[in-house]
PDB file of C-alpha atoms in Angstrom:
ATOM      1  CA  GLU A   1      58.570  34.877  38.511  1.00 41.00           C
ATOM      2  CA  THR A   2      55.204  35.620  40.130  1.00 42.00           C
ATOM      3  CA  GLN A   3      54.321  38.184  37.461  1.00 46.00           C
ATOM      4  CA  ARG A   4      55.080  35.672  34.702  1.00 44.00           C
ATOM      5  CA  LEU A   5      52.922  33.082  36.428  1.00 44.00           C
ATOM      6  CA  LEU A   6      50.022  35.491  36.746  1.00 44.00           C
ATOM      7  CA  SER A   7      50.174  36.602  33.137  1.00 45.00           C
ATOM      8  CA  GLU A   8      49.575  33.138  31.671  1.00 49.00           C
ATOM      9  CA  PRO A   9      46.864  33.930  30.701  1.00 60.00           C
ATOM     10  CA  GLY A  10      46.902  37.480  31.989  1.00 89.00           C
ATOM     11  CA  TRP A  11      43.975  39.812  32.357  1.00 93.00           C
ATOM     12  CA  HIS A  12      44.488  41.217  28.858  1.00 94.00           C
ATOM     13  CA  GLU A  13      43.974  37.776  27.297  1.00 94.00           C
ATOM     14  CA  VAL A  14      41.026  37.008  29.582  1.00 96.00           C
ATOM     15  CA  GLU A  15      39.422  40.330  28.686  1.00 96.00           C
ATOM     16  CA  LYS A  16      39.841  39.655  24.949  1.00 97.00           C
ATOM     17  CA  GLN A  17      38.290  36.212  25.368  1.00 97.00           C
ATOM     18  CA  PHE A  18      35.427  37.756  27.361  1.00 98.00           C
ATOM     19  CA  ASP A  19      34.720  40.186  24.517  1.00 98.00           C
ATOM     20  CA  VAL A  20      34.632  37.330  21.992  1.00 98.00           C
ATOM     21  CA  LEU A  21      32.445  35.091  24.152  1.00 98.00           C
ATOM     22  CA  THR A  22      29.975  37.841  25.036  1.00 98.00           C
ATOM     23  CA  ALA A  23      29.672  39.500  21.619  1.00 97.00           C
ATOM     24  CA  SER A  24      26.162  38.109  21.183  1.00 97.00           C
ATOM     25  CA  THR A  25      25.061  38.345  24.836  1.00 97.00           C
ATOM     26  CA  ASP A  26      25.297  42.089  25.383  1.00 96.00           C
ATOM     27  CA  GLY A  27      28.401  41.762  27.598  1.00 97.00           C
ATOM     28  CA  TRP A  28      27.217  38.960  29.882  1.00 98.00           C
ATOM     29  CA  LEU A  29      29.358  35.832  30.349  1.00 98.00           C
ATOM     30  CA  HIS A  30      27.363  32.696  31.054  1.00 98.00           C
ATOM     31  CA  HIS A  31      28.471  30.370  33.850  1.00 97.00           C
ATOM     32  CA  SER A  32      29.157  27.587  31.312  1.00 97.00           C
ATOM     33  CA  LEU A  33      31.778  29.722  29.507  1.00 97.00           C
ATOM     34  CA  PHE A  34      33.661  30.912  32.591  1.00 97.00           C
ATOM     35  CA  GLY A  35      36.394  28.258  32.417  1.00 96.00           C
ATOM     36  CA  LYS A  36      36.994  28.846  28.728  1.00 96.00           C
ATOM     37  CA  CYS A  37      37.150  32.583  29.328  1.00 97.00           C
ATOM     38  CA  ILE A  38      39.855  32.345  31.996  1.00 95.00           C
ATOM     39  CA  GLY A  39      41.936  29.858  30.037  1.00 92.00           C
ATOM     40  CA  MET A  40      40.999  26.580  31.693  1.00 93.00           C
ATOM     41  CA  SER A  41      40.973  23.386  29.651  1.00 93.00           C
ATOM     42  CA  LYS A  42      37.808  21.577  28.614  1.00 92.00           C
ATOM     43  CA  GLU A  43      38.670  18.867  31.164  1.00 95.00           C
ATOM     44  CA  SER A  44      38.435  21.457  33.939  1.00 94.00           C
ATOM     45  CA  GLU A  45      34.867  22.560  33.191  1.00 93.00           C
ATOM     46  CA  ALA A  46      33.448  21.027  36.377  1.00 95.00           C
ATOM     47  CA  PHE A  47      36.090  22.745  38.517  1.00 95.00           C
ATOM     48  CA  ALA A  48      35.484  26.040  36.682  1.00 96.00           C
ATOM     49  CA  GLY A  49      31.790  25.743  37.529  1.00 96.00           C
ATOM     50  CA  VAL A  50      32.524  25.209  41.213  1.00 96.00           C
ATOM     51  CA  LEU A  51      34.993  28.118  41.170  1.00 96.00           C
ATOM     52  CA  PHE A  52      32.415  30.392  39.510  1.00 97.00           C
ATOM     53  CA  ASP A  53      29.757  29.425  42.064  1.00 97.00           C
ATOM     54  CA  SER A  54      32.116  30.024  44.975  1.00 95.00           C
ATOM     55  CA  LEU A  55      33.273  33.424  43.723  1.00 96.00           C
ATOM     56  CA  ALA A  56      29.704  34.489  42.917  1.00 97.00           C
ATOM     57  CA  ARG A  57      28.418  33.368  46.324  1.00 96.00           C
ATOM     58  CA  ARG A  58      31.142  35.369  48.117  1.00 94.00           C
ATOM     59  CA  ARG A  59      30.000  38.461  46.242  1.00 95.00           C
ATOM     60  CA  ASP A  60      26.289  37.778  46.649  1.00 96.00           C
ATOM     61  CA  ILE A  61      25.866  37.468  42.876  1.00 96.00           C
ATOM     62  CA  HIS A  62      22.756  35.579  41.842  1.00 95.00           C
ATOM     63  CA  GLY A  63      22.127  34.214  38.379  1.00 94.00           C
ATOM     64  CA  ASP A  64      24.108  32.397  35.740  1.00 96.00           C
ATOM     65  CA  SER A  65      25.972  35.290  34.120  1.00 98.00           C
ATOM     66  CA  ILE A  66      28.464  37.997  35.054  1.00 98.00           C
ATOM     67  CA  ASN A  67      29.590  41.211  33.382  1.00 98.00           C
ATOM     68  CA  LYS A  68      33.166  42.300  32.668  1.00 98.00           C
ATOM     69  CA  ALA A  69      33.570  44.237  35.939  1.00 97.00           C
ATOM     70  CA  GLN A  70      32.501  41.170  37.907  1.00 98.00           C
ATOM     71  CA  LEU A  71      34.843  38.967  35.870  1.00 98.00           C
ATOM     72  CA  LYS A  72      37.711  41.372  36.643  1.00 96.00           C
ATOM     73  CA  ASP A  73      36.874  41.083  40.333  1.00 96.00           C
ATOM     74  CA  PHE A  74      36.862  37.268  40.022  1.00 96.00           C
ATOM     75  CA  TRP A  75      40.167  37.381  38.118  1.00 95.00           C
ATOM     76  CA  ASP A  76      41.786  39.598  40.758  1.00 93.00           C
ATOM     77  CA  GLN A  77      40.719  37.135  43.477  1.00 91.00           C
ATOM     78  CA  ILE A  78      42.041  34.148  41.519  1.00 91.00           C
ATOM     79  CA  SER A  79      45.323  35.926  40.735  1.00 87.00           C
ATOM     80  CA  ASP A  80      45.745  36.970  44.360  1.00 81.00           C
ATOM     81  CA  GLN A  81      45.253  33.375  45.539  1.00 78.00           C
ATOM     82  CA  ILE A  82      47.774  32.094  42.991  1.00 73.00           C
ATOM     83  CA  SER A  83      50.258  34.733  44.066  1.00 65.00           C
ATOM     84  CA  GLN A  84      49.835  33.916  47.768  1.00 67.00           C
ATOM     85  CA  THR A  85      50.157  30.180  47.140  1.00 64.00           C
ATOM     86  CA  TYR A  86      53.229  30.672  44.975  1.00 55.00           C
ATOM     87  CA  SER A  87      54.871  32.995  47.526  1.00 57.00           C
ATOM     88  CA  SER A  88      54.108  30.593  50.365  1.00 59.00           C
ATOM     89  CA  ARG A  89      55.609  27.645  48.492  1.00 57.00           C
ATOM     90  CA  LEU A  90      58.664  29.689  47.601  1.00 58.00           C
ATOM     91  CA  LYS A  91      59.182  30.639  51.268  1.00 64.00           C
ATOM     92  CA  ASN A  92      58.861  27.005  52.343  1.00 63.00           C
ATOM     93  CA  MET A  93      61.449  25.981  49.756  1.00 65.00           C
ATOM     94  CA  GLN A  94      63.868  28.580  51.095  1.00 63.00           C
ATOM     95  CA  LEU A  95      63.568  27.413  54.708  1.00 57.00           C
TER      96      LEU A  95
END
């Protein structure tokens, strides 16, 4: 169950979207495209911006763009949080 949850979209899809979105920027994803890259809806753009800023600040990243390695690090953090939240909710349901 958790694996299915984490693969929608999974890293492979996010990576493909990154490659499309950064084709003309020499491999740098602009802050404004972060939500689109990770599969968030247009309505979630503001939240995606806050999420980007928070993840960048934790990693002492300055500027408005990230590379693929940084995006992978962001994605791993997001996926880990989803997994922990899902596991916690599942445990509470079983109690």
